[in-house]
Coordinates of C-alpha atoms in Angstrom, one line a residue:
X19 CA 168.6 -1.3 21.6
X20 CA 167.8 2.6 22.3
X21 CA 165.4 3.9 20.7
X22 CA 163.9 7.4 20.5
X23 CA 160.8 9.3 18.6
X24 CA 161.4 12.0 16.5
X25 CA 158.2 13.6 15.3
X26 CA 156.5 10.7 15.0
X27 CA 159.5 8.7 13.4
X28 CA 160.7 5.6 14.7
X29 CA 164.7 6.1 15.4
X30 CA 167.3 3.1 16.1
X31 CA 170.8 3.5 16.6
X32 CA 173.8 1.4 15.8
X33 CA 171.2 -0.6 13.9
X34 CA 172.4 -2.8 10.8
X35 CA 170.3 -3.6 7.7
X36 CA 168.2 -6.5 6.9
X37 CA 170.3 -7.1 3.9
X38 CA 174.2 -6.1 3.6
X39 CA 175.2 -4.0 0.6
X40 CA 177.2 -6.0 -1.8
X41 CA 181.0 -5.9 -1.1
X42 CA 181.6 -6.0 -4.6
X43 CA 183.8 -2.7 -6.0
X44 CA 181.4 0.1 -6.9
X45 CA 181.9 2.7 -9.3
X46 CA 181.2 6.1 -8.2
X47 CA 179.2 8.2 -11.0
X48 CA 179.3 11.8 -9.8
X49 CA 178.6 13.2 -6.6
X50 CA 176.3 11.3 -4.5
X51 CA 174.7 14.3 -2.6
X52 CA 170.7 14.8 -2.8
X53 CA 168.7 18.0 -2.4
X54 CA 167.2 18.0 1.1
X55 CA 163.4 18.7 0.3
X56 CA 160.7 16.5 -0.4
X57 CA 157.4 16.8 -1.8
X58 CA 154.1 18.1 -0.2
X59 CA 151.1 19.3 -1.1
X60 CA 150.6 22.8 -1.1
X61 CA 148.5 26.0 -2.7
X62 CA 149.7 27.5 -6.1
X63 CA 148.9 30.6 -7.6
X64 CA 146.3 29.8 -10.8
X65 CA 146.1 32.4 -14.1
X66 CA 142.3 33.0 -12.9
X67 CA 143.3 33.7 -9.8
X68 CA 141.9 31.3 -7.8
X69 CA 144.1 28.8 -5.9
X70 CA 144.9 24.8 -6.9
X71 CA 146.7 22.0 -4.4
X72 CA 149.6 20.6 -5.8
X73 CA 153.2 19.0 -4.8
X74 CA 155.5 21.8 -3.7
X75 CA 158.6 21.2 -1.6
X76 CA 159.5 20.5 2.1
X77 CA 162.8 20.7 3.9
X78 CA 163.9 17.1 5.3
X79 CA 165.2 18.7 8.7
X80 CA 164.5 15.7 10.5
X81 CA 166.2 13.1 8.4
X82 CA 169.5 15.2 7.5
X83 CA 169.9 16.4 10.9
X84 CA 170.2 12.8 12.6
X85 CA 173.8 12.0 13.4
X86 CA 176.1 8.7 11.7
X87 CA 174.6 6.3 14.2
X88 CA 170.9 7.2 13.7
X89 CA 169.2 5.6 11.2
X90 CA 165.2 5.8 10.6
X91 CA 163.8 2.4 11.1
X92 CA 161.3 1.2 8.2
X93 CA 159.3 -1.9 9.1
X94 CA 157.4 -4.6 6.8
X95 CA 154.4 -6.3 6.8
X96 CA 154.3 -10.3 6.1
X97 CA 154.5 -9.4 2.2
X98 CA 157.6 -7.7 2.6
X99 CA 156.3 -4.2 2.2
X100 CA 157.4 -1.1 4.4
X101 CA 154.5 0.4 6.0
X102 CA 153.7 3.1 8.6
X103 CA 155.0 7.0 8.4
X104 CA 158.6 6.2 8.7
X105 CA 157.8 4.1 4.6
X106 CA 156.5 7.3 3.0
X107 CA 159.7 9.3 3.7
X108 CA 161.1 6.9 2.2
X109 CA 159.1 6.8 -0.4
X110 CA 159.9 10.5 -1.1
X111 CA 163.8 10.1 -0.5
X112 CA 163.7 7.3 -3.1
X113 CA 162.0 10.2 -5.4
X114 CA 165.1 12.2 -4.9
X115 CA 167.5 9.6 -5.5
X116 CA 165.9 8.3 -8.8
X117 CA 166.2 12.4 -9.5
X118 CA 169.9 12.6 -9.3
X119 CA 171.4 12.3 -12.6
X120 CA 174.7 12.0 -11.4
X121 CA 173.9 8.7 -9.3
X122 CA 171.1 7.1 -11.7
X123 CA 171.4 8.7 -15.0
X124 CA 168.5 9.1 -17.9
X125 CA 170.7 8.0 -20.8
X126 CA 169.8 4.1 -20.8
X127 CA 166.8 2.8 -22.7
X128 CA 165.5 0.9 -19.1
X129 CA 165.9 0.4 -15.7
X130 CA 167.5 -3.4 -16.9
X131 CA 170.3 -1.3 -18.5
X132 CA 171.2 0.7 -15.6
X133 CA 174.5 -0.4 -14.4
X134 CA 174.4 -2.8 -11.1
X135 CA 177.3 0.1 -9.5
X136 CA 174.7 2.8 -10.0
X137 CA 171.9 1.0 -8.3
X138 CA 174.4 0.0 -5.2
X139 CA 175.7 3.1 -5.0
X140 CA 172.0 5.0 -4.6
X141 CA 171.3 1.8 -2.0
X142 CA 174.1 2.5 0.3
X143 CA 172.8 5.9 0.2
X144 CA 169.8 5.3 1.4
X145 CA 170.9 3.0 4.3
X146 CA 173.0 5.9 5.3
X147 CA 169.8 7.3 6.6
X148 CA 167.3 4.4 7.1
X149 CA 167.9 0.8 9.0
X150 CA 166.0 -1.1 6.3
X151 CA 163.5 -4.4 7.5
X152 CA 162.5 -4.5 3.4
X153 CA 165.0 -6.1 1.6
X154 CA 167.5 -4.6 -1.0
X155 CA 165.4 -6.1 -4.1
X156 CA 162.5 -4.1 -3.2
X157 CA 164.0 -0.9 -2.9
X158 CA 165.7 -1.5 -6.0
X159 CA 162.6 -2.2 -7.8
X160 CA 160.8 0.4 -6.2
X161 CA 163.7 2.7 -7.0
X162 CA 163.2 1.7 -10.9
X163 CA 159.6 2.6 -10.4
X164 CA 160.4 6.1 -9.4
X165 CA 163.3 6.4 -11.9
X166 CA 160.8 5.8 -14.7
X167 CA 158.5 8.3 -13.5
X168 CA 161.0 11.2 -13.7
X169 CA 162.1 10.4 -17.2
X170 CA 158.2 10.1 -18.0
X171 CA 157.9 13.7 -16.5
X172 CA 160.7 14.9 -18.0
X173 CA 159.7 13.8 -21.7
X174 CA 156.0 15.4 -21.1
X175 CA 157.2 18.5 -19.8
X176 CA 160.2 19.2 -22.4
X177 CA 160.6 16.5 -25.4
X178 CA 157.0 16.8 -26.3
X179 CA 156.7 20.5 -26.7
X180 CA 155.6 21.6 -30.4
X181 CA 159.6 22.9 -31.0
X182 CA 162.3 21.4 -33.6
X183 CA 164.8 18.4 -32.6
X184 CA 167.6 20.8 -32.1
X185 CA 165.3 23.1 -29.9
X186 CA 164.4 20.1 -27.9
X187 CA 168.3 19.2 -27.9
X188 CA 169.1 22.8 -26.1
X189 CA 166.3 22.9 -23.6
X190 CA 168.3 20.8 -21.3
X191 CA 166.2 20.9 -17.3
X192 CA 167.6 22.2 -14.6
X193 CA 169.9 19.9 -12.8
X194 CA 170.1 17.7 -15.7
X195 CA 173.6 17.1 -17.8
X196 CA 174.0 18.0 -21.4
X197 CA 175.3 14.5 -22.5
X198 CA 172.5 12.8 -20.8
X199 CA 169.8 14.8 -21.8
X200 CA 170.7 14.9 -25.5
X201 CA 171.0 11.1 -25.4
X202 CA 167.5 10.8 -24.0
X203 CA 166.1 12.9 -26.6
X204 CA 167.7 11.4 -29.4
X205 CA 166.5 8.5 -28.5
X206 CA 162.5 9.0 -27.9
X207 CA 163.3 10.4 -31.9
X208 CA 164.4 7.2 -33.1
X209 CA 162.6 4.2 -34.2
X210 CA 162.6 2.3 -31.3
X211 CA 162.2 4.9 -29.0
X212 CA 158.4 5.9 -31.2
X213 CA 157.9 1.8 -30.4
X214 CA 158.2 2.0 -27.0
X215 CA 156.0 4.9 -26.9
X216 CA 152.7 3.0 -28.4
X217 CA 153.0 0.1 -26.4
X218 CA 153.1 2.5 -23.6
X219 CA 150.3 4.3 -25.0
X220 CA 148.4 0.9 -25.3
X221 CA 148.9 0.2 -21.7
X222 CA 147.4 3.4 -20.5
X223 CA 144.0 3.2 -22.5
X224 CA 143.5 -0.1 -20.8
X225 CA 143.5 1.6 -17.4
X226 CA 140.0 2.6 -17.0
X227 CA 140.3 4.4 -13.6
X228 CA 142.7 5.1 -10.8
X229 CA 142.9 4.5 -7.2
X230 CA 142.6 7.5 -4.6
X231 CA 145.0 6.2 -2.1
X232 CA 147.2 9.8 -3.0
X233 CA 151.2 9.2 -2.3
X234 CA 150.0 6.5 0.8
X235 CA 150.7 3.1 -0.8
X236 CA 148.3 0.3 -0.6
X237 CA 150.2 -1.1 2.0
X238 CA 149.6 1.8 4.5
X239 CA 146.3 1.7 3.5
X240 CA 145.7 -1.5 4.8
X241 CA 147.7 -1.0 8.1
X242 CA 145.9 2.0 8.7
X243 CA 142.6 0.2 8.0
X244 CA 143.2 -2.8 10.2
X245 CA 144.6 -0.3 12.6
X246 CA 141.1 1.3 13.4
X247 CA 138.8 -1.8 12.8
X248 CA 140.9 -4.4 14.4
X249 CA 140.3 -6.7 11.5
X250 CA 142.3 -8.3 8.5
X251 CA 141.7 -5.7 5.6
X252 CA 141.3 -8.0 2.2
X253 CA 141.8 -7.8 -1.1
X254 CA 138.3 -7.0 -2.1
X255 CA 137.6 -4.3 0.8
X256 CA 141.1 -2.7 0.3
X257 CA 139.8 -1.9 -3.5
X258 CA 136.6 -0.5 -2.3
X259 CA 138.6 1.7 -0.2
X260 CA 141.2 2.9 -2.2
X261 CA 139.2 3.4 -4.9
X262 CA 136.5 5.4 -3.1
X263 CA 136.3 9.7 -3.3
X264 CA 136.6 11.4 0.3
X265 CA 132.6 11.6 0.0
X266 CA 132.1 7.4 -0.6
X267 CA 131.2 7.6 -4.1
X268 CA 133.0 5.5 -6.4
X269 CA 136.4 7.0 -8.1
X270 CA 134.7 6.8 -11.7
X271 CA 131.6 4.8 -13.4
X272 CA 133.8 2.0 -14.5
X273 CA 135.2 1.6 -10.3
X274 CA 131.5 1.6 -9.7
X275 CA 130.5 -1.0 -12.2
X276 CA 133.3 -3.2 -10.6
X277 CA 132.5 -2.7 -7.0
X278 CA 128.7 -4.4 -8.0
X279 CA 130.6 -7.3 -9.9
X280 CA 132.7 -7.9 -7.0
X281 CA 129.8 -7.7 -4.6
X282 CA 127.4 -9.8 -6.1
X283 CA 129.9 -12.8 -7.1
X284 CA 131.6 -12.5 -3.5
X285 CA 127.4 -13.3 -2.3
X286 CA 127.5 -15.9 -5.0
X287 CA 130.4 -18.0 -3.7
X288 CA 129.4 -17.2 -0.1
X289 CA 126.2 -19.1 -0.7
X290 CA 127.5 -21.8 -2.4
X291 CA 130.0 -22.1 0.4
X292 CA 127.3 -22.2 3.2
X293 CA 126.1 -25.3 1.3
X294 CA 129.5 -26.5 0.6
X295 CA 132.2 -27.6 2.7
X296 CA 135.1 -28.3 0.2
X297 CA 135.0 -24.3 -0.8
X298 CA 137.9 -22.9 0.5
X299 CA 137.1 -19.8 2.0
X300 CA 140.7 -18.5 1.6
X301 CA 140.3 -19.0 -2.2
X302 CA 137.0 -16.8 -2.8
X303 CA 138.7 -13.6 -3.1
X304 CA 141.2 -14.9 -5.5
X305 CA 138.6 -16.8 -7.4
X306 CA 136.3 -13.8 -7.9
X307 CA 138.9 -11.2 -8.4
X308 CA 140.1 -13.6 -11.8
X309 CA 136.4 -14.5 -12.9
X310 CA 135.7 -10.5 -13.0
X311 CA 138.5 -9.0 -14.1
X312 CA 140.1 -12.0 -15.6
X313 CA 143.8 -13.0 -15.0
X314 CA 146.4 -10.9 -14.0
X315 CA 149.6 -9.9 -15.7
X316 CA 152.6 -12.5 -14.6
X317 CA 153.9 -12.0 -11.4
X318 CA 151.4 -9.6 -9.9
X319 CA 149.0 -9.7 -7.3
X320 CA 145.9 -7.6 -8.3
X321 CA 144.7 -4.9 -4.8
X322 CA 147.9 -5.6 -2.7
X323 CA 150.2 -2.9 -4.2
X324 CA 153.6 -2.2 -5.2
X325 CA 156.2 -5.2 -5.0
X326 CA 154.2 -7.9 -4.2
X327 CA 154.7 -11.2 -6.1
X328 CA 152.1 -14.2 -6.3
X329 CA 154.4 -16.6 -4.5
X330 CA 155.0 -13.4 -1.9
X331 CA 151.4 -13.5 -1.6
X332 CA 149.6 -17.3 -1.6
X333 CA 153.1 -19.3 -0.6
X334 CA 155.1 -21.3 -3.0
X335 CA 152.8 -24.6 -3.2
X336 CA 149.7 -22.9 -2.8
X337 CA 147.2 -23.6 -5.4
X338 CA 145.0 -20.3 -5.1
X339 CA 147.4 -18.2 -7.9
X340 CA 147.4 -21.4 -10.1
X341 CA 144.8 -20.0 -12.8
X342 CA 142.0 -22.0 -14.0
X343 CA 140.9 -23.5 -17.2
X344 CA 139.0 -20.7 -18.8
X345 CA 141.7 -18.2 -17.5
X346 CA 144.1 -20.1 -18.9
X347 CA 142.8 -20.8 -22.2
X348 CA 142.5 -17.0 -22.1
X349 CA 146.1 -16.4 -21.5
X350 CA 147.3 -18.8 -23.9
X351 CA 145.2 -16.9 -26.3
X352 CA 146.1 -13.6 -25.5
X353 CA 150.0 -15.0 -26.7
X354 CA 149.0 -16.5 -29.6
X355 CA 147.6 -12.8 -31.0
X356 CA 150.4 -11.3 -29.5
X357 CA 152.5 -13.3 -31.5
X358 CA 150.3 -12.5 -34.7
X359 CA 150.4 -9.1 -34.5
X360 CA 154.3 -9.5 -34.0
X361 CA 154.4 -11.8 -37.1
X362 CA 152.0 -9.4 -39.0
X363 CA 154.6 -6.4 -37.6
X364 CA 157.6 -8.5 -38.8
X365 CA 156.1 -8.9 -42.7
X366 CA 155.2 -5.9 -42.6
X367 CA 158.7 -4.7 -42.1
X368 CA 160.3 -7.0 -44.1
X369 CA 158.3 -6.1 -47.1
X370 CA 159.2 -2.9 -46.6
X371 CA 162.9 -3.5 -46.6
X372 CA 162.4 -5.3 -49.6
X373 CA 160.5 -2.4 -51.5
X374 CA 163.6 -0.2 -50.4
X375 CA 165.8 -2.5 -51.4
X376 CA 164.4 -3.3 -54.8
X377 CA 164.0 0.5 -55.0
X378 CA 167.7 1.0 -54.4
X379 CA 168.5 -1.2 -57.6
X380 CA 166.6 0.0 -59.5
X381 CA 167.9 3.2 -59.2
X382 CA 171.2 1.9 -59.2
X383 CA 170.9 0.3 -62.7
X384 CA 169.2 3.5 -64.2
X385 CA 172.6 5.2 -62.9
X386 CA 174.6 2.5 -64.6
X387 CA 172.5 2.8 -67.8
X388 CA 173.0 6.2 -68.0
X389 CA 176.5 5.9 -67.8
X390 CA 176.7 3.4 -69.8
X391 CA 174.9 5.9 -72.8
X392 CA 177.5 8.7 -72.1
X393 CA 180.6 6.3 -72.5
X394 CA 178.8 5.2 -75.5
X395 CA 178.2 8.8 -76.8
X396 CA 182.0 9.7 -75.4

């Protein structure tokens, strides 16, 4: 098959996609065309002024200007995620996409809601320009990912301003529509919209540092890593790296605190293994990861990065994501006070309906009392 470079992207032509789009009828919402920049970092202008690095915005020349047949090949390593130079444009065309209210629009409560014609509709676009070895699911998901982050950015920067609901109603963002915006606002106001917001909240306190890997995804990381040492990167060195200032110090105190945990258990099971032959070396860095940070949400695979799934990772039969005893006992407790604060939620709301409701005839017989006295009087 031909194949040509252009600045430093790998190009196919004729090329088709792992994964054919579905043949079903799509809907088209809008118009499906995308603003050709993409982000990068550049230097701002600070009040002070001194200068700051942040994302600013860089023209996709390359990518817009390749003809029908082109197509920029994105390859995948054994877990299924795209890696090398050619995955971060893709990365930031996905950004774009999930940008574009007219193809994915704010106005549903979650990614779930959006409709299936949407999410084809933003695929075919993107295997207008890329020949795809990932499969459809993942840019899906990863599409989701992105899709969320905008409407995150988009609530910080405009909903939560100290202005009125109607103020918040008219300060629509450029390139959003009216219709779509005010349904978004209305409902981060609501009820449920002020529920999804603590549990949110609650899942953010929990994260006690961040990784340093910028917009490169662990996956690159890793590639790049085994690129220049020749060796298998694992799970436990790709944390220390990507979690690791441009210096070698430790991101934050609580990074550093792991790294030691991690390092002296990994010397702990590396002992016992020199003296034991039934320790599965494979296992260790499973085993240690679980007994220091305990188990791992379902269906992720803790230090390998977006989009990879346990059975993705250790195999179908393998026993190495099966959790033990102690993690499991702590699972099954972490449910069961789930479930009571849930239950304790519940009552809580019930007993409130009840108040208003016992409030609400009460009020109604004082009305019928007092009406009962003027027809009396009458």
């Amino acid at each position: 098959m031909p194949r040509r470079r252009l600045r430093d992207l790998s190009i196919v032509q004729n090329t088709t996609n792992s994964e054919e789009v579905s043949t079903e009828q799509q809907t088209v919402v809008g118009s499906s065309s995308v603003p050709e920049t993409l982000d990068e970092s550049v230097e701002f202008q600070t009040e002070n002024g001194g200068t700051r690095r942040g994302r600013g915005r860089m023209l996709l020349t390359d990518l817009y200007n390749l003809n029908s047949v082109e197509h920029v090949k994105v390859t995948r390593n054994s877990h299924g995620q795209p890696v090398g130079q050619e995955a971060r444009l893709l990365a930031g065309y996905l950004g774009i996409i999930a940008r574009n209210a007219n193809m994915l629009p704010i106005n549903y409560e979650s990614w779930h809601n959006m409709p299936d014609s949407n999410k084809n509709q933003a695929l075919s676009n993107i295997k207008e320009r890329f020949a795809l070895e990932v499969f459809d699911a993942y840019i899906k998901k990863a599409l989701g990912k992105k899709w969320r982050d905008h409407k995150s950015s988009l609530k910080k920067e405009y909903f939560k301003k100290p202005i009125s609901l109607e103020e918040k109603l008219q300060n629509v963002p450029l390139g959003m529509l009216r219709y779509q915006w005010e349904d978004a606002v209305r409902f981060w106001n609501s009820k449920k919209g002020e529920d999804h917001k603590r549990v949110g909240t609650s899942s953010r306190q929990k994260q006690k540092f961040t990784h340093t890997a910028g917009s490169r995804s662990f996956a690159c990381v890793a590639q790049a890593a085994e690129a220049s040492s020749g060796q298998k990167v694992g799970r436990l060195q790709l944390f220390d790296i990507t979690h690791r200032k441009k210096d070698g110090t430790p991101m934050t105190s609580e990074a550093a605190e792991i790294m030691e945990k991690l390092k002296d258990k990994k010397a702990e099971y590396e002992a016992t293994a020199s003296t034991d032959s039934s320790v599965n070396f494979e296992d260790i860095d499973n085993r240690i990861i679980n007994e220091v940070l305990g188990p791992k949400r379902y269906g992720w695979v803790r230090f390998q990065g977006f989009g990879v799934n346990p059975t993705q990772y250790f195999g179908s039969t393998s026993h190495q994501y099966m959790p033990s005893r102690s993690q499991s006992q702590a699972e099954v407790q972490r449910l069961k006070d789930q479930i009571v604060q849930i239950q304790a939620s519940t009552n809580e709301q019930i007993s409130q309906l009840r108040a208003e409701a016992t409030a609400r005839e009460a009020k109604a017989a004082a009305r019928e009392a007092e009406q009962n006295r003027k027809y009396n009087e009458l």
